[in-house]
Coordinates of C-alpha atoms in Angstrom, one line a residue:
Chain A
M77 CA 62.5 1.8 -155.8
M78 CA 59.6 3.2 -157.6
V79 CA 59.8 3.2 -161.9
R80 CA 60.7 6.7 -163.1
R81 CA 60.3 7.9 -166.5
D82 CA 63.3 7.0 -168.7
P83 CA 65.5 10.0 -169.1
A84 CA 65.2 9.5 -172.9
T85 CA 62.6 11.0 -172.7
Y86 CA 63.1 14.2 -170.7
L87 CA 66.9 14.8 -171.6
P88 CA 67.0 15.7 -175.3
L89 CA 66.3 19.5 -174.7
Y90 CA 67.1 20.4 -171.3
L91 CA 66.7 24.3 -170.1
V92 CA 68.0 25.4 -167.0
T93 CA 66.4 29.1 -165.8
D94 CA 68.8 31.5 -165.1
T95 CA 66.5 34.6 -163.2
R96 CA 68.4 37.0 -164.7
L97 CA 68.5 36.5 -168.1
C98 CA 65.5 36.0 -167.8
G99 CA 64.4 39.4 -166.7
D100 CA 61.3 41.4 -166.8
R101 CA 59.5 39.1 -168.8
G102 CA 59.7 36.6 -165.6
T103 CA 61.3 33.0 -165.4
A104 CA 57.4 31.5 -165.6
A105 CA 56.8 33.0 -168.4
V106 CA 59.9 32.2 -170.7
V107 CA 59.5 29.2 -169.1
A108 CA 55.7 28.5 -171.0
E109 CA 57.1 29.9 -174.4
A110 CA 60.6 27.4 -174.1
V111 CA 57.9 24.3 -173.1
A112 CA 55.9 25.4 -176.3
G113 CA 58.5 25.3 -178.1
G114 CA 59.5 22.3 -177.8
V115 CA 61.7 21.8 -174.5
T116 CA 61.6 18.2 -172.9
C117 CA 62.5 19.3 -169.4
V118 CA 63.0 22.4 -167.0
Q119 CA 65.7 23.2 -164.2
V120 CA 65.2 25.8 -162.1
R121 CA 68.6 27.1 -160.7
D122 CA 68.9 30.4 -158.8
K123 CA 71.9 30.2 -156.3
D124 CA 71.4 34.0 -155.0
A125 CA 67.2 33.3 -154.2
P126 CA 66.4 32.8 -150.2
A127 CA 65.0 29.3 -150.3
R128 CA 61.4 31.4 -149.8
D129 CA 61.9 33.2 -153.1
L130 CA 63.2 30.3 -154.8
L131 CA 60.0 28.2 -153.4
A132 CA 57.6 30.6 -155.0
L133 CA 59.9 30.8 -158.4
L134 CA 59.9 27.1 -158.6
T135 CA 55.8 27.0 -158.1
S136 CA 55.3 29.4 -160.2
V137 CA 57.8 27.6 -163.4
A138 CA 56.1 24.4 -162.1
E139 CA 52.4 25.7 -162.8
A140 CA 53.9 27.2 -166.2
A141 CA 56.0 24.0 -167.3
A142 CA 52.1 22.8 -166.3
G143 CA 53.3 18.8 -165.9
R144 CA 54.3 18.7 -170.3
V145 CA 57.7 18.3 -168.8
P146 CA 59.5 17.2 -165.9
V147 CA 60.5 20.3 -163.7
L148 CA 63.6 19.7 -161.4
L149 CA 65.0 22.2 -158.6
N150 CA 69.1 22.8 -158.5
D151 CA 70.5 21.8 -155.1
R152 CA 67.6 22.4 -152.3
V153 CA 65.8 19.2 -151.9
D154 CA 64.4 21.1 -149.0
V155 CA 62.2 23.7 -151.3
Y156 CA 61.7 20.6 -153.8
L157 CA 60.0 18.3 -150.9
A158 CA 58.4 21.7 -149.9
A159 CA 56.9 22.3 -153.4
R160 CA 55.5 19.0 -153.1
A161 CA 54.2 19.6 -149.7
A162 CA 52.9 22.7 -151.0
G163 CA 51.1 20.5 -153.8
A164 CA 53.8 21.8 -156.9
A165 CA 53.8 19.5 -159.5
V166 CA 57.5 19.2 -159.2
D167 CA 59.7 16.2 -160.7
G168 CA 62.9 15.8 -158.3
V169 CA 66.5 17.9 -158.3
H170 CA 69.7 18.4 -159.9
I171 CA 73.1 18.6 -157.7
G172 CA 76.2 18.9 -158.1
Q173 CA 79.4 17.3 -156.6
S174 CA 79.6 20.0 -153.9
D175 CA 75.9 19.5 -152.8
L176 CA 74.5 16.6 -150.6
P177 CA 75.6 13.6 -151.5
P178 CA 73.5 11.6 -154.2
Q179 CA 73.0 8.7 -151.9
L180 CA 71.4 11.0 -149.5
V181 CA 69.7 12.8 -151.7
R182 CA 67.8 9.9 -152.8
R183 CA 67.2 9.1 -149.2
L184 CA 65.6 12.3 -148.5
A185 CA 64.0 12.9 -152.2
G186 CA 62.1 9.3 -152.0
G187 CA 62.2 7.2 -155.2
D188 CA 60.1 8.6 -157.2
A189 CA 62.0 11.6 -157.7
I190 CA 64.1 12.1 -160.6
I191 CA 67.6 12.6 -159.8
G192 CA 70.4 14.2 -162.2
L193 CA 74.4 14.8 -160.8
S194 CA 77.0 17.1 -162.4
A195 CA 79.7 15.0 -163.3
A196 CA 83.1 16.5 -165.0
S197 CA 86.2 14.6 -164.3
T198 CA 87.3 10.9 -165.3
A199 CA 86.1 10.0 -161.1
E200 CA 83.7 12.2 -161.2
L201 CA 81.9 10.2 -164.1
R202 CA 83.1 6.7 -163.0
E203 CA 82.0 7.3 -159.1
P204 CA 77.7 6.7 -160.1
A205 CA 79.0 3.4 -161.3
G206 CA 79.1 2.2 -157.6
F207 CA 76.0 3.6 -156.3
A208 CA 73.0 1.8 -155.8
A209 CA 70.7 0.6 -158.9
G210 CA 68.1 4.0 -159.6
T211 CA 70.1 6.5 -157.1
V212 CA 70.7 9.0 -159.8
D213 CA 69.0 8.4 -163.5
Y214 CA 71.3 10.8 -165.5
L215 CA 74.8 13.0 -165.2
G216 CA 74.9 16.4 -166.4
V217 CA 78.6 16.7 -168.3
G218 CA 80.6 19.6 -169.2
A219 CA 80.9 22.6 -169.5
N220 CA 80.9 22.0 -173.3
H221 CA 82.0 25.8 -174.1
P222 CA 83.4 28.5 -171.5
T223 CA 79.9 29.7 -170.3
S224 CA 79.1 32.9 -168.9
T225 CA 76.1 31.7 -166.2
K226 CA 78.4 29.4 -164.6
P227 CA 81.5 30.9 -163.2
D228 CA 83.0 27.8 -161.7
H229 CA 82.6 25.4 -164.4
P230 CA 85.8 23.5 -164.5
R231 CA 87.9 23.2 -168.2
P232 CA 85.7 23.2 -171.7
L233 CA 85.4 19.5 -172.8
G234 CA 84.7 20.1 -176.7
V235 CA 82.7 17.5 -178.9
A236 CA 85.5 14.8 -178.6
G237 CA 86.1 15.5 -174.6
F238 CA 82.2 15.0 -174.1
A239 CA 82.8 11.4 -176.0
A240 CA 85.0 10.2 -174.3
A241 CA 82.9 11.4 -170.9
A242 CA 79.8 9.5 -172.3
A243 CA 81.7 6.7 -173.4
A244 CA 83.0 6.3 -169.6
A245 CA 79.9 7.4 -167.9
P246 CA 78.0 4.4 -166.4
L247 CA 74.4 6.7 -166.9
P248 CA 72.5 8.6 -169.7
C249 CA 74.6 12.3 -170.0
V250 CA 73.7 15.2 -170.8
A251 CA 75.4 17.8 -172.2
I252 CA 75.6 21.1 -170.9
G253 CA 77.9 24.6 -170.8
G254 CA 77.4 27.3 -173.9
I255 CA 75.5 24.9 -176.0
S256 CA 73.6 27.0 -179.1
A257 CA 72.1 25.1 -181.3
A258 CA 75.0 24.6 -183.8
D259 CA 76.5 22.3 -181.3
V260 CA 73.2 20.0 -181.4
P261 CA 74.1 17.8 -183.9
G262 CA 77.8 17.3 -183.0
L263 CA 76.8 16.6 -179.2
K264 CA 74.0 14.2 -180.7
A265 CA 76.6 12.1 -182.9
A266 CA 79.1 12.1 -180.0
G267 CA 76.5 10.1 -177.6
A268 CA 74.9 13.0 -175.7
A269 CA 71.4 12.1 -174.3
G270 CA 70.6 15.1 -174.6
V271 CA 71.4 19.3 -174.3
A272 CA 71.4 21.0 -172.0
V273 CA 70.8 25.5 -172.1
V274 CA 70.4 28.4 -170.5
S275 CA 71.2 31.2 -172.9
A276 CA 70.4 30.2 -175.5
I277 CA 67.2 30.4 -174.4
C278 CA 66.7 32.4 -171.2
A279 CA 68.4 34.9 -172.9
A280 CA 66.7 35.1 -176.6
A281 CA 64.2 37.5 -177.2
D282 CA 61.9 34.6 -178.9
P283 CA 62.3 31.8 -176.5
A284 CA 59.5 29.4 -178.2
A285 CA 61.5 30.5 -181.4
A286 CA 64.9 29.5 -179.7
A287 CA 63.7 26.2 -178.0
R288 CA 62.6 25.1 -181.9
E289 CA 65.6 25.9 -183.2
L290 CA 66.9 23.5 -180.9
A291 CA 64.8 20.6 -180.9
A292 CA 65.3 20.9 -185.1
Q293 CA 68.8 20.4 -185.1
W294 CA 68.4 17.5 -182.1
S295 CA 65.6 15.9 -184.6
Chain B
M258 CA 52.7 16.1 -132.1
M259 CA 55.7 14.8 -129.8
V260 CA 56.6 15.9 -126.6
R261 CA 59.5 18.6 -127.3
R262 CA 62.2 19.6 -125.0
D263 CA 61.1 22.9 -122.6
P264 CA 62.8 25.8 -124.2
A265 CA 63.5 27.3 -121.4
T266 CA 66.0 24.3 -120.6
Y267 CA 68.2 24.9 -123.8
L268 CA 67.8 28.7 -124.6
P269 CA 69.4 30.6 -121.7
L270 CA 73.0 30.6 -123.3
Y271 CA 72.1 29.9 -127.0
L272 CA 75.4 29.8 -129.4
V273 CA 75.4 30.7 -132.9
T274 CA 78.7 29.5 -134.7
D275 CA 80.5 31.5 -137.5
T276 CA 82.6 29.3 -139.4
R277 CA 85.2 32.5 -140.4
L278 CA 85.6 34.0 -136.4
C279 CA 86.2 30.3 -134.8
G280 CA 89.0 30.5 -137.2
D281 CA 91.5 27.8 -137.0
R282 CA 90.6 26.0 -134.4
G283 CA 88.2 24.8 -136.2
T284 CA 84.1 25.6 -135.3
A285 CA 84.0 22.1 -133.4
A286 CA 86.6 22.5 -131.4
V287 CA 85.3 25.8 -130.4
V288 CA 81.6 24.2 -129.4
A289 CA 83.4 21.7 -127.5
E290 CA 84.6 24.6 -125.1
A291 CA 81.7 26.4 -125.2
V292 CA 79.6 23.6 -124.0
A293 CA 82.2 22.7 -121.4
G294 CA 82.4 26.4 -120.1
G295 CA 78.5 26.1 -120.0
V296 CA 76.3 26.8 -123.4
T297 CA 73.2 25.6 -123.1
C298 CA 72.5 25.1 -127.4
V299 CA 74.3 25.8 -130.2
Q300 CA 72.8 26.6 -133.8
V301 CA 75.1 25.8 -137.1
R302 CA 75.2 29.0 -139.0
D303 CA 77.1 29.4 -142.7
K304 CA 75.4 31.1 -145.0
D305 CA 78.3 30.0 -147.5
A306 CA 79.4 27.0 -147.2
P307 CA 77.9 24.0 -150.0
A308 CA 75.7 21.3 -149.0
R309 CA 78.3 18.9 -148.4
D310 CA 80.8 21.0 -146.6
L311 CA 77.7 22.1 -144.4
L312 CA 77.0 18.9 -143.8
A313 CA 80.4 18.1 -142.6
L314 CA 80.5 20.9 -140.4
L315 CA 77.1 19.9 -138.9
T316 CA 78.2 16.5 -138.4
S317 CA 81.5 18.0 -136.2
V318 CA 79.6 19.9 -134.5
A319 CA 76.9 17.5 -133.2
E320 CA 80.2 15.3 -132.4
A321 CA 81.7 17.7 -130.2
A322 CA 78.6 18.5 -128.5
A323 CA 78.1 14.6 -128.0
G324 CA 74.4 14.9 -127.0
R325 CA 74.7 17.6 -124.5
V326 CA 72.7 20.3 -125.5
P327 CA 70.2 20.3 -128.8
V328 CA 72.4 21.4 -131.9
L329 CA 70.4 23.2 -134.1
L330 CA 71.2 24.2 -138.1
N331 CA 70.5 27.5 -140.0
D332 CA 68.2 27.4 -143.0
R333 CA 68.8 24.1 -144.6
V334 CA 66.1 21.9 -143.5
D335 CA 68.0 18.8 -146.3
V336 CA 71.4 19.8 -144.9
Y337 CA 69.9 18.8 -141.2
L338 CA 67.3 15.9 -142.4
A339 CA 70.5 14.1 -144.2
A340 CA 72.2 14.6 -141.2
R341 CA 69.9 12.8 -139.1
A342 CA 69.8 10.0 -142.1
A343 CA 73.4 9.7 -141.3
G344 CA 73.4 8.9 -137.4
A345 CA 74.3 12.6 -136.2
A346 CA 72.8 13.9 -132.9
V347 CA 71.1 16.9 -134.6
D348 CA 67.9 18.3 -133.1
G349 CA 66.6 20.9 -135.1
V350 CA 66.5 23.8 -137.6
H351 CA 66.3 27.6 -136.7
I352 CA 64.9 29.2 -139.9
G353 CA 64.7 33.3 -140.9
Q354 CA 61.9 35.4 -142.6
S355 CA 63.4 34.5 -146.3
D356 CA 64.1 31.1 -145.4
L357 CA 61.0 28.0 -146.0
P358 CA 57.3 28.8 -144.2
P359 CA 57.4 27.5 -141.2
Q360 CA 54.6 25.4 -141.1
L361 CA 56.8 23.6 -144.3
V362 CA 59.2 23.4 -142.5
R363 CA 57.5 21.8 -139.3
R364 CA 56.0 19.0 -141.8
L365 CA 59.7 18.1 -143.6
A366 CA 61.5 18.2 -140.2
G367 CA 58.6 16.2 -138.3
G368 CA 57.6 16.9 -135.1
D369 CA 60.1 15.7 -133.0
A370 CA 62.5 18.9 -134.5
I371 CA 63.1 22.2 -132.6
I372 CA 62.3 25.3 -134.6
G373 CA 63.1 28.1 -133.7
L374 CA 61.7 31.6 -136.0
S375 CA 64.0 34.6 -135.8
A376 CA 61.6 38.0 -135.9
A377 CA 61.8 41.4 -135.3
S378 CA 59.0 43.6 -136.8
T379 CA 55.6 43.6 -134.7
A380 CA 53.6 41.7 -137.7
E381 CA 56.7 39.1 -137.4
L382 CA 56.5 38.6 -133.4
R383 CA 52.7 38.4 -134.0
E384 CA 52.3 35.9 -136.9
P385 CA 53.5 32.5 -134.9
A386 CA 49.8 33.4 -132.6
G387 CA 48.6 31.8 -136.0
F388 CA 50.1 29.1 -136.4
A389 CA 49.2 25.4 -135.0
A390 CA 50.0 24.8 -131.8
G391 CA 54.1 23.3 -131.8
T392 CA 54.8 24.8 -135.3
V393 CA 57.4 27.1 -133.7
D394 CA 58.9 26.5 -130.5
Y395 CA 61.2 29.4 -129.9
L396 CA 61.8 33.0 -131.8
G397 CA 65.1 34.7 -131.8
V398 CA 64.4 38.1 -131.6
G399 CA 66.9 41.2 -132.2
A400 CA 69.2 42.7 -133.1
N401 CA 70.0 43.8 -130.0
H402 CA 72.8 46.0 -130.7
P403 CA 74.5 46.6 -134.5
T404 CA 76.4 43.7 -135.0
S405 CA 78.9 42.9 -137.7
T406 CA 78.0 39.2 -137.9
K407 CA 74.8 39.2 -139.4
P408 CA 75.1 42.4 -141.9
D409 CA 71.5 41.8 -143.0
H410 CA 70.4 42.5 -139.2
P411 CA 67.2 44.9 -139.0
R412 CA 67.4 48.1 -136.6
P413 CA 68.5 47.6 -133.3
L414 CA 66.2 47.0 -130.5
G415 CA 68.1 47.6 -127.3
V416 CA 66.9 46.3 -124.1
A417 CA 63.6 48.8 -123.7
G418 CA 62.9 47.3 -127.5
F419 CA 63.3 43.4 -126.3
A420 CA 61.2 43.7 -123.3
A421 CA 58.6 45.6 -125.7
A422 CA 59.0 42.2 -128.6
A423 CA 59.1 39.8 -126.0
A424 CA 55.8 41.1 -124.1
A425 CA 54.1 40.7 -127.4
A426 CA 55.4 37.5 -128.3
P427 CA 53.3 34.2 -128.1
L428 CA 56.7 32.4 -127.7
P429 CA 59.9 32.4 -125.2
C430 CA 62.7 34.7 -126.8
V431 CA 66.1 34.7 -127.1
A432 CA 67.9 38.0 -127.9
I433 CA 70.6 38.2 -130.2
G434 CA 72.8 40.9 -131.9
G435 CA 75.8 42.4 -130.6
I436 CA 75.2 40.6 -127.1
S437 CA 78.3 40.7 -124.5
A438 CA 78.3 39.6 -120.8
A439 CA 77.5 42.6 -119.7
D440 CA 74.1 43.0 -121.4
V441 CA 73.2 39.6 -119.8
P442 CA 71.3 40.8 -116.9
G443 CA 69.3 43.8 -118.2
L444 CA 67.8 41.2 -121.4
K445 CA 66.9 38.5 -118.5
A446 CA 65.1 41.0 -116.5
A447 CA 63.7 42.4 -119.8
G448 CA 62.1 38.8 -120.1
A449 CA 64.8 36.7 -122.4
A450 CA 64.5 32.6 -121.9
G451 CA 68.0 33.8 -123.6
V452 CA 70.8 35.5 -124.8
A453 CA 72.4 34.3 -128.1
V454 CA 76.1 35.1 -128.8
V455 CA 78.2 34.5 -132.2
S456 CA 81.7 37.0 -131.9
A457 CA 81.3 37.0 -127.4
I458 CA 82.3 33.0 -128.3
C459 CA 83.6 32.9 -131.5
A460 CA 86.1 35.0 -131.2
A461 CA 87.2 34.9 -127.9
A462 CA 90.7 33.6 -127.1
D463 CA 89.1 30.9 -124.5
P464 CA 85.5 30.2 -125.6
A465 CA 85.1 28.0 -122.4
A466 CA 86.2 30.8 -120.5
A467 CA 83.6 33.9 -122.2
A468 CA 80.9 30.8 -121.7
R469 CA 81.5 30.7 -118.0
E470 CA 80.9 34.8 -118.0
L471 CA 77.8 34.8 -119.9
A472 CA 76.7 32.0 -117.9
A473 CA 77.4 33.2 -114.4
Q474 CA 75.7 36.7 -115.8
W475 CA 72.8 34.8 -116.5
S476 CA 72.8 33.1 -112.8

């Protein structure tokens, strides 16, 4: 197993992209502004894009991030591997409970890939304790609030629910789901290794300013 | 480059699965009957299944085919690789024009994977002539008729259109799109290396009998 970056270094302000919310500006342009504003990680998520379009999107985001923060891809390990094979600076994948099993994702993606896993129920939060060490690097835990960007999200946890989840989980937890700047101090105090946002940056008129405000709330 | 099977051996009667059409019988049960009836290849296609469900579906189909015919997966190279890593007898992937580029698919899937590519326009049919030898094994060419199982299909070719396509293509061509037993002799005469069917087997009351009838028309 290769040594991967400490999740504490990249989880604090974690951006999940939404192609529709980024709009005519383009996802890569929003990512470039968000990274300038202090985002520490970017996950490219587009459940509707065919693989070839997703490869182009991921490559453009990797160029925009320019190696300053890790760039992860939601779900599609093959597109991640294709981007790497084509020379893009991409760093791993984030998977959900209905995606490929984490152990197989680790085998396919290799020891140097960052792998994140979404977890909500108590069983899902505890399951990684049974994985081989290093199978998964962090958990995405939510939803914190009801959110419109992921219609299939589980029941909202709130801050108290997140605190209980983070305490039960064997890995660093990033909170996700309808998070705005006002939520950040409470989630940090509740044990979050970071906060993941979608709309708070992708729908912002000024993504760099939005990222700065979120980063300030974290610090 | 490893030596792969000659497409002439597996293309003649090519089944593409449709989970909904297979219905309560289950896709694996339909595949078992179809293979018993003379199908020479199976492509698992389910654009709606999450990756974990698709992995289970592919594994169940591979068990049903029991190594008697190649089992390919539509689009998801990662799910194919995961199935192989988990020990399933799967043989390759079939990709469309909006999936990952064929050259990257070959790099990810390896030299022993069968790789098929859908092609319809003249440009798509001729493009593989520019690929390195062995990048793609065969082309899926259609639609032959209007078909309900692939709503995004291009304009129907008919037998004359298929003959022109097959003559222009640098690889063996399997005809696809609304094909029934009555179409088989004409397509074979038009230069098809095989015929691919969905509804003709998946929607049949007796998939084994439907496969036997199609195989008889081919022979």
